[in-house]
Coordinates of C-alpha atoms in Angstrom, one line a residue:
Chain F
X950 CA -12.0 -2.0 6.4
X951 CA -11.3 -5.7 7.0
X952 CA -9.3 -7.8 4.6
X953 CA -11.8 -10.4 3.7
X954 CA -14.4 -7.9 2.3
X955 CA -12.1 -6.4 -0.3
X956 CA -10.4 -7.3 -3.7
X957 CA -6.7 -8.8 -3.7
X958 CA -5.3 -5.2 -4.5
X959 CA -6.4 -3.6 -1.3
X960 CA -5.8 -6.5 0.8
X961 CA -2.2 -6.5 -0.5
X962 CA -1.6 -2.7 -0.2
X963 CA -3.4 -2.5 3.2
X964 CA -1.1 -5.2 4.6
X965 CA 1.9 -3.6 3.0
X966 CA 0.9 -0.2 4.6
X967 CA 0.9 -1.8 8.0
X968 CA 4.4 -3.2 7.5
X969 CA 5.6 -0.1 6.2
X970 CA 4.4 2.0 9.1
X971 CA 6.7 -0.3 11.2
X972 CA 9.6 -0.3 8.9
X973 CA 10.9 3.0 7.2
X974 CA 13.0 1.1 4.8
X975 CA 9.8 -0.2 3.0
X976 CA 9.4 2.0 -0.3
X977 CA 6.3 1.5 -2.6
X978 CA 7.0 2.8 -6.3
X979 CA 4.0 3.0 -8.8
X980 CA 4.1 3.9 -12.4
X981 CA 0.9 6.1 -12.0
X982 CA -1.1 3.1 -11.0
X983 CA -3.4 3.7 -8.2
X984 CA -5.1 1.7 -5.5
X985 CA -7.5 3.0 -2.7
X986 CA -4.9 2.2 0.0
X987 CA -2.3 4.3 -1.9
X988 CA -3.9 7.5 -0.5
X989 CA -2.9 6.4 3.0
X990 CA 0.6 5.8 1.7
X991 CA 0.6 9.4 0.0
X992 CA -0.7 11.1 3.1
X993 CA 0.8 9.3 6.1
X994 CA 4.0 7.7 4.6
X995 CA 4.8 10.2 1.9
X996 CA 8.6 9.5 2.1
X997 CA 8.0 5.9 1.5
X998 CA 5.7 6.4 -1.6
X999 CA 6.8 7.4 -5.0
X1000 CA 4.6 7.8 -8.1
X1001 CA 7.5 7.7 -10.6
X1002 CA 5.3 8.5 -13.5
X1003 CA 4.6 6.3 -16.6
X1004 CA 8.1 5.2 -17.0
X1005 CA 8.5 1.5 -16.0
X1006 CA 12.0 1.1 -17.2
X1007 CA 13.2 3.9 -14.9
X1008 CA 11.0 2.5 -12.1
X1009 CA 12.9 -0.8 -12.2
X1010 CA 16.2 0.9 -12.4
X1011 CA 15.4 3.4 -9.5
X1012 CA 14.0 0.4 -7.4
X1013 CA 17.3 -1.5 -8.1
X1014 CA 19.3 1.5 -6.7
X1015 CA 16.9 1.9 -3.6
X1016 CA 17.4 -1.9 -3.0
X1017 CA 21.3 -1.6 -3.3
X1018 CA 21.0 0.9 -0.6
X1019 CA 19.2 -1.5 1.8
X1020 CA 15.6 -0.3 1.1
X1021 CA 12.9 -3.0 0.8
X1022 CA 11.1 -2.0 -2.7
X1023 CA 7.7 -2.9 -4.0
X1024 CA 7.1 -1.7 -7.5
X1025 CA 3.5 -1.7 -8.9
X1026 CA 2.1 -1.4 -12.4
X1027 CA -0.6 -3.3 -14.6
X1028 CA 0.8 -6.6 -15.8
X1029 CA 2.2 -6.1 -19.1
X1030 CA 3.9 -2.9 -18.0
X1031 CA 5.3 -4.0 -14.8
X1032 CA 6.7 -7.2 -16.7
X1033 CA 7.2 -6.5 -20.4
X1034 CA 8.0 -2.8 -20.9
X1035 CA 10.8 -3.2 -18.5
X1036 CA 11.7 -6.9 -18.9
X1037 CA 15.4 -6.3 -19.5
X1038 CA 15.9 -4.1 -16.4
X1039 CA 14.2 -6.8 -14.4
X1040 CA 16.5 -9.4 -16.0
X1041 CA 19.6 -7.4 -15.5
X1042 CA 19.2 -5.2 -12.4
X1043 CA 16.8 -7.2 -10.4
X1044 CA 17.9 -10.8 -11.1
X1045 CA 21.3 -10.2 -12.2
X1046 CA 22.1 -8.7 -9.0
X1047 CA 19.6 -10.6 -6.9
X1048 CA 17.9 -7.7 -5.4
X1049 CA 15.0 -7.7 -3.0
X1050 CA 12.5 -6.0 -5.2
X1051 CA 8.9 -7.1 -5.4
X1052 CA 7.3 -6.5 -8.7
X1053 CA 3.5 -6.4 -8.2
X1054 CA 1.6 -6.8 -11.4
X1055 CA -2.2 -6.2 -11.2
X1056 CA -4.8 -7.5 -14.0
X1057 CA -4.4 -11.3 -14.2
X1058 CA -5.5 -12.8 -17.5
X1059 CA -8.7 -10.9 -18.8
X1060 CA -8.9 -8.8 -15.5
X1061 CA -8.9 -5.8 -17.7
X1062 CA -11.6 -7.1 -19.9
X1063 CA -12.8 -3.7 -21.6
X1064 CA -9.2 -2.5 -22.3
X1065 CA -8.2 -5.0 -24.8
X1066 CA -4.8 -6.8 -25.5
X1067 CA -2.6 -4.1 -24.5
X1068 CA -3.9 -4.5 -21.0
X1069 CA -4.4 -8.5 -20.7
X1070 CA -1.9 -10.5 -18.7
X1071 CA -1.4 -13.9 -20.1
X1072 CA 2.3 -14.1 -20.9
X1073 CA 3.6 -12.8 -17.5
X1074 CA 4.0 -16.2 -15.8
X1075 CA 6.0 -17.6 -18.5
X1076 CA 8.2 -14.6 -19.0
X1077 CA 9.1 -14.3 -15.2
X1078 CA 9.7 -18.2 -15.1
X1079 CA 12.5 -17.8 -17.7
X1080 CA 14.3 -15.4 -15.2
X1081 CA 17.0 -16.8 -12.9
X1082 CA 16.3 -16.0 -9.2
X1083 CA 12.9 -14.8 -9.8
X1084 CA 10.1 -16.2 -7.4
X1085 CA 6.6 -16.2 -8.8
X1086 CA 3.4 -16.0 -6.5
X1087 CA -0.1 -16.3 -8.5
X1088 CA -2.3 -15.1 -5.8
X1089 CA -5.6 -16.8 -5.4
X1090 CA -7.9 -14.7 -3.1
X1091 CA -7.7 -11.7 -1.0
X1092 CA -6.7 -13.3 2.2
X1093 CA -3.8 -14.6 0.4
X1094 CA -3.0 -11.2 -1.0
X1095 CA -2.9 -9.9 2.5
X1096 CA -0.7 -12.7 3.8
X1097 CA 1.7 -12.8 0.9
X1098 CA 3.1 -9.3 1.6
X1099 CA 4.5 -10.6 4.9
X1100 CA 6.6 -13.3 2.8
X1101 CA 7.7 -10.6 0.2
X1102 CA 9.0 -8.5 3.0
X1103 CA 11.2 -11.1 4.3
X1104 CA 12.7 -12.5 1.1
X1105 CA 16.2 -11.4 -0.1
X1106 CA 15.8 -11.7 -3.8
X1107 CA 13.3 -10.6 -6.8
X1108 CA 9.8 -11.8 -6.7
X1109 CA 6.9 -11.3 -9.1
X1110 CA 3.3 -11.1 -7.5
X1111 CA 0.6 -11.6 -9.7
X1112 CA -2.6 -9.7 -8.6
X1113 CA -6.4 -9.8 -9.6
X1114 CA -8.6 -7.1 -8.9
X1115 CA -11.0 -9.8 -8.2
X1116 CA -10.4 -11.6 -4.8
X1117 CA -13.6 -12.9 -3.7
X1118 CA -15.3 -15.2 -2.9
X1119 CA -12.5 -16.2 -0.6
X1120 CA -11.1 -19.8 -0.9
X1121 CA -9.3 -19.3 2.5
X1122 CA -11.5 -18.1 5.3
X1123 CA -8.7 -17.9 8.0
X1124 CA -4.9 -17.1 7.6
X1125 CA -4.2 -20.3 9.3
X1126 CA -5.3 -22.3 6.3
X1127 CA -2.5 -21.0 4.3
X1128 CA 1.0 -22.1 4.3
X1129 CA 2.8 -19.7 2.1
X1130 CA 6.3 -21.2 2.5
X1131 CA 4.9 -24.7 1.3
X1132 CA 3.8 -22.9 -2.0
X1133 CA 0.6 -24.8 -2.6
X1134 CA -2.6 -25.9 -0.8
X1135 CA -4.5 -29.2 -1.1
X1136 CA -7.9 -27.5 -1.1
X1137 CA -9.8 -30.8 -1.7
X1138 CA -8.3 -34.5 -1.4
X1139 CA -8.8 -36.5 -4.5
X1140 CA -8.8 -40.2 -4.9
X1141 CA -8.7 -40.4 -8.5
X1142 CA -7.0 -37.2 -10.0
X1143 CA -6.3 -33.7 -9.2
X1144 CA -7.0 -30.1 -11.0
X1145 CA -4.2 -28.0 -10.3
X1146 CA -5.4 -24.4 -10.6
X1147 CA -3.6 -21.2 -10.1
X1148 CA -4.6 -17.7 -9.4
X1149 CA -8.5 -17.1 -9.6
X1150 CA -8.7 -20.3 -11.4
X1151 CA -8.2 -22.1 -8.2
X1152 CA -11.5 -21.2 -7.2
X1153 CA -13.1 -22.3 -10.6
X1154 CA -11.3 -25.5 -10.1
X1155 CA -12.9 -26.0 -6.8
X1156 CA -16.4 -25.4 -8.4
X1157 CA -15.7 -27.8 -11.2
X1158 CA -14.4 -30.6 -9.1
X1159 CA -17.5 -30.3 -6.8
X1160 CA -19.7 -30.6 -9.9
X1161 CA -17.9 -33.6 -11.3
X1162 CA -17.2 -35.6 -8.1
X1163 CA -19.6 -38.5 -7.4
X1164 CA -19.4 -41.6 -5.7
X1165 CA -17.2 -43.3 -8.5
X1166 CA -15.1 -40.2 -9.2
X1167 CA -13.3 -38.4 -6.7
X1168 CA -11.4 -35.2 -7.8
X1169 CA -9.3 -33.1 -5.9
X1170 CA -7.9 -29.5 -6.2
X1171 CA -4.6 -28.0 -5.6
X1172 CA -4.1 -24.3 -5.5
X1173 CA -0.7 -23.8 -6.8
X1174 CA 0.2 -20.2 -5.9
X1175 CA 3.9 -20.3 -5.8
X1176 CA 4.7 -21.2 -9.4
X1177 CA 8.4 -20.7 -8.9
X1178 CA 10.4 -22.3 -7.3
X1179 CA 8.0 -25.1 -7.6
X1180 CA 7.8 -27.1 -4.5
X1181 CA 8.2 -30.5 -6.4
X1182 CA 8.8 -33.2 -3.9
X1183 CA 5.8 -32.2 -1.8
X1184 CA 3.6 -31.8 -4.9
X1185 CA 4.6 -35.1 -6.3
X1186 CA 3.9 -36.6 -3.1
X1187 CA 0.4 -35.7 -3.5
X1188 CA -0.1 -36.4 -7.2
X1189 CA 1.9 -39.5 -7.8
X1190 CA -0.8 -41.9 -7.6
X1191 CA -3.4 -39.9 -9.7
X1192 CA -5.2 -41.4 -12.6
X1193 CA -5.0 -38.1 -14.3
X1194 CA -3.9 -34.5 -13.8
X1195 CA -5.6 -31.4 -15.1
X1196 CA -4.0 -27.8 -15.0
X1197 CA -6.2 -24.8 -15.2
X1198 CA -5.0 -21.2 -15.5
X1199 CA -6.0 -17.8 -17.0
X1200 CA -2.8 -17.6 -18.9
X1201 CA -1.3 -19.0 -22.2
X1202 CA -0.9 -22.8 -21.8
X1203 CA 2.5 -22.4 -23.5
X1204 CA 4.7 -21.0 -20.7
X1205 CA 2.1 -21.2 -17.9
X1206 CA 1.7 -23.7 -15.2
X1207 CA 0.7 -26.3 -17.9
X1208 CA 4.3 -26.0 -19.4
X1209 CA 6.0 -25.9 -15.9
X1210 CA 4.1 -29.0 -14.5
X1211 CA 4.2 -30.8 -17.8
X1212 CA 8.1 -30.5 -17.6
X1213 CA 7.9 -31.6 -14.2
X1214 CA 6.0 -34.7 -15.0
X1215 CA 8.3 -35.5 -17.8
X1216 CA 11.4 -35.2 -15.5
X1217 CA 9.6 -37.6 -13.1
X1218 CA 8.8 -39.8 -16.0
X1219 CA 5.2 -40.1 -14.7
X1220 CA 2.9 -42.0 -17.0
X1221 CA -0.1 -40.1 -15.9
X1222 CA -2.7 -38.5 -18.4
X1223 CA -2.2 -34.7 -18.4
X1224 CA -4.9 -32.3 -19.6
X1225 CA -4.1 -28.6 -19.9
X1226 CA -6.9 -26.0 -19.6
X1227 CA -5.7 -22.2 -20.2
X1228 CA -5.5 -19.9 -23.2
X1229 CA -4.4 -20.7 -26.8
X1230 CA -1.4 -18.5 -27.9
X1231 CA -3.4 -15.8 -29.6
X1232 CA -4.4 -12.1 -28.7
X1233 CA -8.0 -11.5 -27.5
X1234 CA -9.3 -8.7 -29.7
X1235 CA -12.8 -8.8 -28.4
X1236 CA -14.2 -6.7 -25.5
X1237 CA -16.8 -7.2 -22.8
X1238 CA -17.0 -8.4 -19.4
X1239 CA -14.5 -10.9 -18.0
X1240 CA -17.1 -13.6 -17.8
X1241 CA -17.9 -13.2 -21.4
X1242 CA -14.2 -13.4 -22.4
X1243 CA -13.8 -16.4 -20.3
X1244 CA -16.8 -18.0 -22.0
X1245 CA -15.3 -17.0 -25.4
X1246 CA -12.0 -18.7 -24.6
X1247 CA -13.7 -21.9 -22.9
X1248 CA -12.4 -20.6 -19.4
X1249 CA -15.8 -20.6 -17.8
X1250 CA -17.2 -23.2 -15.6
X1251 CA -19.5 -24.9 -17.9
X1252 CA -17.1 -25.0 -20.6
X1253 CA -14.2 -26.4 -18.6
X1254 CA -16.9 -28.8 -17.2
X1255 CA -17.7 -30.3 -20.7
X1256 CA -14.3 -30.2 -21.9
X1257 CA -13.1 -32.3 -18.8
X1258 CA -16.2 -34.7 -19.0
X1259 CA -15.5 -35.6 -22.7
X1260 CA -11.7 -35.9 -22.0
X1261 CA -12.3 -38.2 -18.9
X1262 CA -14.5 -40.4 -21.0
X1263 CA -11.9 -40.7 -23.5
X1264 CA -9.6 -42.1 -20.8
X1265 CA -11.8 -45.1 -19.8
Chain Z
X482 CA 44.0 9.3 0.2
X483 CA 40.7 7.7 -0.7
X484 CA 38.8 8.7 2.3
X485 CA 40.4 12.1 2.8
X486 CA 38.3 15.2 2.3
X487 CA 39.3 17.4 -0.4
X488 CA 39.3 21.1 0.7
X489 CA 36.6 22.7 -1.5
X490 CA 39.1 25.2 -2.9
X491 CA 41.8 22.6 -3.5
X492 CA 43.7 23.1 -6.8
X493 CA 45.9 20.5 -8.5
X494 CA 49.5 21.2 -8.3
X495 CA 51.8 20.7 -11.4
X496 CA 53.2 17.6 -9.8
X497 CA 49.6 16.1 -9.1
X498 CA 48.6 16.8 -12.7
X499 CA 51.8 15.0 -13.9
X500 CA 51.0 12.0 -11.6
X501 CA 47.5 11.8 -13.0
X502 CA 48.7 11.9 -16.6
X503 CA 51.4 9.3 -15.8
X504 CA 48.7 7.1 -14.3
X505 CA 46.5 7.4 -17.4
X506 CA 49.2 6.4 -19.6
X507 CA 49.7 3.5 -17.5
X508 CA 46.0 2.6 -17.5
X509 CA 45.9 2.7 -21.4
X510 CA 49.2 0.6 -21.7
X511 CA 47.4 -2.0 -19.3
X512 CA 44.0 -1.9 -21.3
X513 CA 46.3 -2.7 -24.5
X514 CA 48.0 -5.5 -23.1
X515 CA 44.8 -7.0 -21.4
X516 CA 42.9 -6.8 -24.8
X517 CA 45.7 -8.3 -26.8
X518 CA 46.3 -11.0 -24.5
X519 CA 42.4 -11.8 -24.6
X520 CA 41.8 -10.9 -28.2
X521 CA 38.9 -9.3 -26.8
X522 CA 37.7 -5.9 -25.3
X523 CA 36.4 -2.5 -26.2
X524 CA 39.8 -0.7 -26.6
X525 CA 38.8 2.5 -28.1
X526 CA 35.8 3.0 -25.9
X527 CA 38.1 2.5 -22.8
X528 CA 40.7 5.0 -24.0
X529 CA 38.1 7.4 -24.3
X530 CA 37.1 7.6 -20.7
X531 CA 40.4 6.7 -19.1
X532 CA 41.3 10.1 -18.1
X533 CA 37.9 10.6 -16.5
X534 CA 38.4 7.4 -14.4
X535 CA 41.9 8.3 -13.5
X536 CA 40.8 11.6 -12.1
X537 CA 37.8 10.4 -10.2
X538 CA 39.8 7.5 -8.6
X539 CA 43.3 9.0 -8.0
X540 CA 42.7 12.8 -7.5
X541 CA 40.8 12.1 -4.0
X542 CA 37.5 13.1 -5.7
X543 CA 35.7 9.9 -5.0
X544 CA 35.5 8.3 -1.6
X545 CA 36.0 4.5 -1.3
X546 CA 37.9 2.0 0.7
X547 CA 39.7 -0.9 -1.1
X548 CA 40.0 -2.8 2.0
X549 CA 36.2 -2.6 2.7
X550 CA 34.5 -2.4 -0.6
X551 CA 31.1 -2.1 0.8
X552 CA 31.9 0.6 3.1
X553 CA 28.6 2.4 3.7
X554 CA 30.1 5.7 3.5
X555 CA 31.5 5.3 0.1
X556 CA 30.6 7.1 -3.0
X557 CA 28.7 5.1 -5.6
X558 CA 30.2 4.8 -8.8
X559 CA 28.3 3.1 -11.6
X560 CA 30.0 2.5 -14.9
X561 CA 26.9 2.6 -17.1
X562 CA 28.8 2.2 -20.5
X563 CA 29.9 -1.2 -19.3
X564 CA 32.0 -1.9 -22.2
X565 CA 34.6 0.5 -20.5
X566 CA 35.2 -2.4 -18.0
X567 CA 38.6 -2.8 -19.5
X568 CA 39.7 0.6 -18.3
X569 CA 38.0 0.3 -14.9
X570 CA 39.4 -3.0 -14.1
X571 CA 43.2 -2.0 -13.9
X572 CA 42.3 1.2 -11.8
X573 CA 40.5 -1.1 -9.2
X574 CA 43.3 -3.8 -9.1
X575 CA 45.8 -0.8 -8.8
X576 CA 44.1 0.6 -5.9
X577 CA 44.0 -2.8 -4.2
X578 CA 40.4 -3.9 -4.6
X579 CA 41.7 -7.2 -6.1
X580 CA 45.1 -8.5 -6.9
X581 CA 46.7 -7.0 -10.1
X582 CA 47.8 -10.6 -11.2
X583 CA 43.9 -11.1 -12.1
X584 CA 44.1 -8.5 -14.8
X585 CA 45.9 -10.6 -17.4
X586 CA 43.0 -13.2 -16.9
X587 CA 40.6 -10.7 -18.7
X588 CA 38.1 -12.6 -20.8
X589 CA 40.0 -15.8 -20.3
X590 CA 38.3 -19.2 -19.3
X591 CA 37.1 -19.1 -15.7
X592 CA 37.9 -15.3 -15.1
X593 CA 35.7 -13.0 -13.3
X594 CA 36.8 -10.1 -15.4
X595 CA 35.0 -9.9 -18.7
X596 CA 34.3 -7.5 -21.3
X597 CA 31.4 -5.7 -19.4
X598 CA 31.2 -4.6 -16.0
X599 CA 30.6 -7.5 -13.5
X600 CA 29.1 -6.7 -10.1
X601 CA 31.0 -9.8 -8.5
X602 CA 34.2 -7.8 -9.1
X603 CA 35.2 -6.1 -5.8
X604 CA 34.8 -2.5 -6.2
X605 CA 32.0 -2.7 -9.0
X606 CA 28.9 -1.4 -7.8
X607 CA 26.4 -2.7 -10.5
X608 CA 26.2 -5.1 -13.4
X609 CA 26.1 -3.1 -16.6
X610 CA 26.7 -3.4 -20.3
X611 CA 23.0 -3.2 -21.5
X612 CA 23.0 0.5 -22.2
X613 CA 20.6 2.9 -20.6
X614 CA 20.3 1.2 -17.3
X615 CA 22.9 2.8 -15.0
X616 CA 21.5 6.3 -14.6
X617 CA 18.2 4.9 -13.1
X618 CA 20.2 2.7 -10.7
X619 CA 22.4 5.7 -9.7
X620 CA 19.1 7.8 -9.3
X621 CA 17.7 5.2 -7.0
X622 CA 21.0 5.2 -4.9
X623 CA 20.8 9.1 -4.8
X624 CA 17.2 9.4 -3.9
X625 CA 18.0 6.7 -1.0
X626 CA 21.0 8.8 0.3
X627 CA 18.6 11.8 0.2
X628 CA 15.7 10.1 2.3
X629 CA 18.4 8.7 4.7
X630 CA 20.2 12.0 4.9
X631 CA 23.7 10.3 3.9
X632 CA 26.5 12.3 2.3
X633 CA 27.9 10.2 -0.2
X634 CA 27.4 10.8 -3.9
X635 CA 26.0 8.5 -6.6
X636 CA 27.9 9.0 -9.9
X637 CA 27.1 7.3 -13.4
X638 CA 29.5 7.3 -16.2
X639 CA 27.4 7.1 -19.5
X640 CA 28.4 6.8 -23.1
X641 CA 26.9 9.3 -25.7
X642 CA 25.8 6.5 -28.0
X643 CA 23.9 5.3 -24.8
X644 CA 21.9 8.4 -24.5
X645 CA 20.0 7.2 -27.6
X646 CA 18.1 5.0 -25.0
X647 CA 14.8 6.3 -24.0
X648 CA 15.3 4.9 -20.3
X649 CA 18.2 7.4 -19.9
X650 CA 15.7 10.3 -20.4
X651 CA 13.3 8.7 -18.2
X652 CA 15.9 8.7 -15.4
X653 CA 17.2 12.3 -16.4
X654 CA 13.4 13.5 -16.0
X655 CA 13.1 11.8 -12.7
X656 CA 16.4 13.1 -11.2
X657 CA 15.5 16.5 -12.3
X658 CA 12.0 16.4 -10.7
X659 CA 13.3 14.9 -7.4
X660 CA 16.1 17.6 -7.4
X661 CA 18.9 15.0 -6.8
X662 CA 21.7 17.3 -6.1
X663 CA 23.8 14.3 -5.0
X664 CA 23.7 12.6 -8.5
X665 CA 26.3 13.2 -11.1
X666 CA 26.2 11.9 -14.6
X667 CA 29.4 12.0 -16.9
X668 CA 28.8 11.8 -20.5
X669 CA 31.8 10.4 -22.4
X670 CA 30.9 12.5 -25.4
X671 CA 33.2 11.1 -28.2
X672 CA 30.5 11.5 -30.9
X673 CA 30.7 8.0 -32.0
X674 CA 29.0 4.9 -31.3
X675 CA 29.7 1.2 -32.1
X676 CA 29.4 1.6 -36.0
X677 CA 29.2 5.3 -37.0
X678 CA 29.4 8.9 -35.8
X679 CA 26.3 10.0 -34.0
X680 CA 25.6 12.7 -36.3
X681 CA 25.1 10.2 -39.1
X682 CA 22.9 7.6 -37.1
X683 CA 21.1 9.7 -34.3
X684 CA 22.6 13.3 -33.3
X685 CA 22.4 14.4 -29.8
X686 CA 22.6 17.9 -30.4
X687 CA 21.9 20.1 -28.8
X688 CA 22.9 18.0 -25.8
X689 CA 23.6 20.6 -23.3
X690 CA 20.2 22.1 -23.9
X691 CA 18.5 18.8 -23.6
X692 CA 20.1 18.1 -20.2
X693 CA 19.3 21.7 -19.0
X694 CA 15.6 21.3 -20.1
X695 CA 15.4 18.3 -18.0
X696 CA 16.4 20.2 -14.9
X697 CA 19.9 19.4 -14.7
X698 CA 22.9 21.8 -14.2
X699 CA 25.6 21.3 -17.1
X700 CA 29.3 21.6 -17.0
X701 CA 31.1 21.4 -20.3
X702 CA 34.8 19.9 -20.0
X703 CA 37.6 18.6 -22.0
X704 CA 37.5 14.9 -20.9
X705 CA 41.1 14.4 -21.4
X706 CA 42.0 17.4 -19.2
X707 CA 42.8 16.3 -15.6
X708 CA 42.2 19.8 -14.2
X709 CA 38.9 20.3 -16.3
X710 CA 37.5 17.0 -14.7
X711 CA 38.6 17.8 -11.2
X712 CA 37.3 21.2 -11.1
X713 CA 33.9 20.2 -12.6
X714 CA 33.5 17.1 -10.2
X715 CA 34.8 19.2 -7.1
X716 CA 31.9 21.5 -7.3
X717 CA 29.4 18.6 -6.9
X718 CA 30.9 17.6 -3.9
X719 CA 29.9 20.8 -2.0
X720 CA 26.5 21.1 -3.5
X721 CA 23.7 20.5 -0.9
X722 CA 20.5 21.4 -2.7
X723 CA 19.4 22.2 -6.3
X724 CA 19.8 20.2 -9.4
X725 CA 21.5 17.0 -10.4
X726 CA 24.8 17.6 -12.3
X727 CA 25.9 16.4 -15.8
X728 CA 29.4 16.8 -16.9
X729 CA 29.5 16.7 -20.7
X730 CA 33.0 15.5 -21.2
X731 CA 34.2 16.2 -24.6
X732 CA 36.4 13.1 -25.5
X733 CA 38.1 11.3 -28.4
X734 CA 37.3 7.8 -28.9
X735 CA 40.5 5.9 -29.2
X736 CA 42.4 8.7 -27.4
X737 CA 46.2 8.1 -26.9
X738 CA 46.8 6.0 -30.0
X739 CA 46.9 8.4 -33.2
X740 CA 45.5 5.8 -35.9
X741 CA 42.7 4.7 -33.5
X742 CA 41.3 8.0 -32.7
X743 CA 38.0 9.0 -34.0
X744 CA 37.8 5.9 -36.5
X745 CA 34.6 3.9 -36.0
X746 CA 36.5 0.7 -37.0
X747 CA 38.3 0.5 -33.8
X748 CA 35.1 0.1 -31.7
X749 CA 35.7 -3.8 -32.1
X750 CA 39.2 -4.1 -33.3
X751 CA 42.3 -4.7 -31.3
X752 CA 45.7 -3.7 -32.8
X753 CA 48.1 -6.4 -33.9
X754 CA 51.4 -6.6 -35.5
X755 CA 52.9 -3.3 -36.7
X756 CA 49.9 -1.4 -35.3
X757 CA 50.5 -2.8 -31.9
X758 CA 54.2 -1.6 -31.9
X759 CA 53.1 1.9 -32.8
X760 CA 50.5 1.9 -30.3
X761 CA 52.8 0.7 -27.4
X762 CA 55.2 3.4 -28.4
X763 CA 52.5 6.2 -28.5
X764 CA 51.3 5.1 -25.0
X765 CA 54.6 5.4 -23.3
X766 CA 54.3 8.2 -20.7
X767 CA 56.1 11.4 -21.9
X768 CA 56.8 14.3 -19.6
X769 CA 55.7 17.6 -21.2

């Protein structure tokens, strides 16, 4: 199966499987969370695959022990369980001892839309951002998911990868278009201002920018996939002359890239109008499709468009 | 001594036992001195597991190399009850992991030695102190050794109050399921936690049955008897298959100072004035 016709999850684990075939030190630990590609791990690399059971605290501790013994460990669960159930273990064991363990969380934002607030992932970026030494990658399409494993494999400290089950349509047609080390991509040059999107919202940002752009208004788009550490200087070079900046994420605005970039702009003493689009600090207790939940929380293309148009009118 | 293999039928001689007891007295006296100087530290918790640490480190049971503390062949010892750092640090300094002169900086401004086990200290494997994490880490190390067919042991010393944490039992289930024969847990079973007796807060009994039902082999020992600890641990060294081993070490919190023994109040307190004089006197080594 080719990477570009599959979702992020399988793109990520297919790529990990190919690395693991060559390096016996790669270990994948899951807390009873599946992916199609795990079957190949189970069958062909059984000594490198552990289903540890529904026990995330122990999963992180065991991963720490394996990493202390020179293993390169990937742990995998749905976002709330990969990040919150075992938060303190991640804080003390992985970050405190700076161990090369990659925490892979699946189900960004409303991905598990029918399962309700226990399975939604809208606090994770903020939580991981608080932890010293933790790197955060919020993946925006399947191409990136397949490429990011190579970066994780080489890093020496803890990392958090935020995956979505959705990975299509692609933003990046070829791997060459991606510079993971840079931490962000300017998907569209902007003359007047930029929308900075993260995760799948980078794709929505592109659509919104296309709709809004005209001869008199050129809005650019940045895919901010490495949320931490932020590539501050290079991002600043891109946005410093903007008339406005907009952040877009399927995450709480408080703690998300809105908070992170807002703080950055304050540090820079930037006098640039700043608009944040994301989720209000509330649990979502409604069920249905992801598109429905996005509409409900004004994160669909039309709502974003309307909100931005009225905000931009207010700027003039 | 450290790297020597001990024969499987090795018995401790009377002289060796006396040396271990003398060392334990020295460690307890050092604990007291460091805590008094700092005005900080968990003295009673540290006294509780002093004999266990002394037997592990001085009888040849644990393999380590103070000159190369990351020697790949070493046994991995995780002090999961991190508050006993005060007992571990004198042992590590005495064995040459770091200069003994550092001991008196314990908990002072700028010191690397604090109240809980710090992994930046030479000879310390893991950052602990947040209870309930050490056994999972030790299990991960044991699993890794098993995968790579390495001979070293992974050992975790836990407090009994620590066994209230659910993560301990996640780790116990995991180790039992994976038959981690190279994993040893030692429980410092003094029946007291920070503020009360466990039977009043959350009783662990029947603790032996609990561990057995999780797939562990259980050894019950007197945690202040050098011979008991030595023989229970020695068994673990020669096992090559089967179950993980838990040593339930029956201990007395505050052991060695009569007025501190079994008194919850001494979890945080440090002797002063008259008490300090009595404590010092009681900790002086007496040959039986």
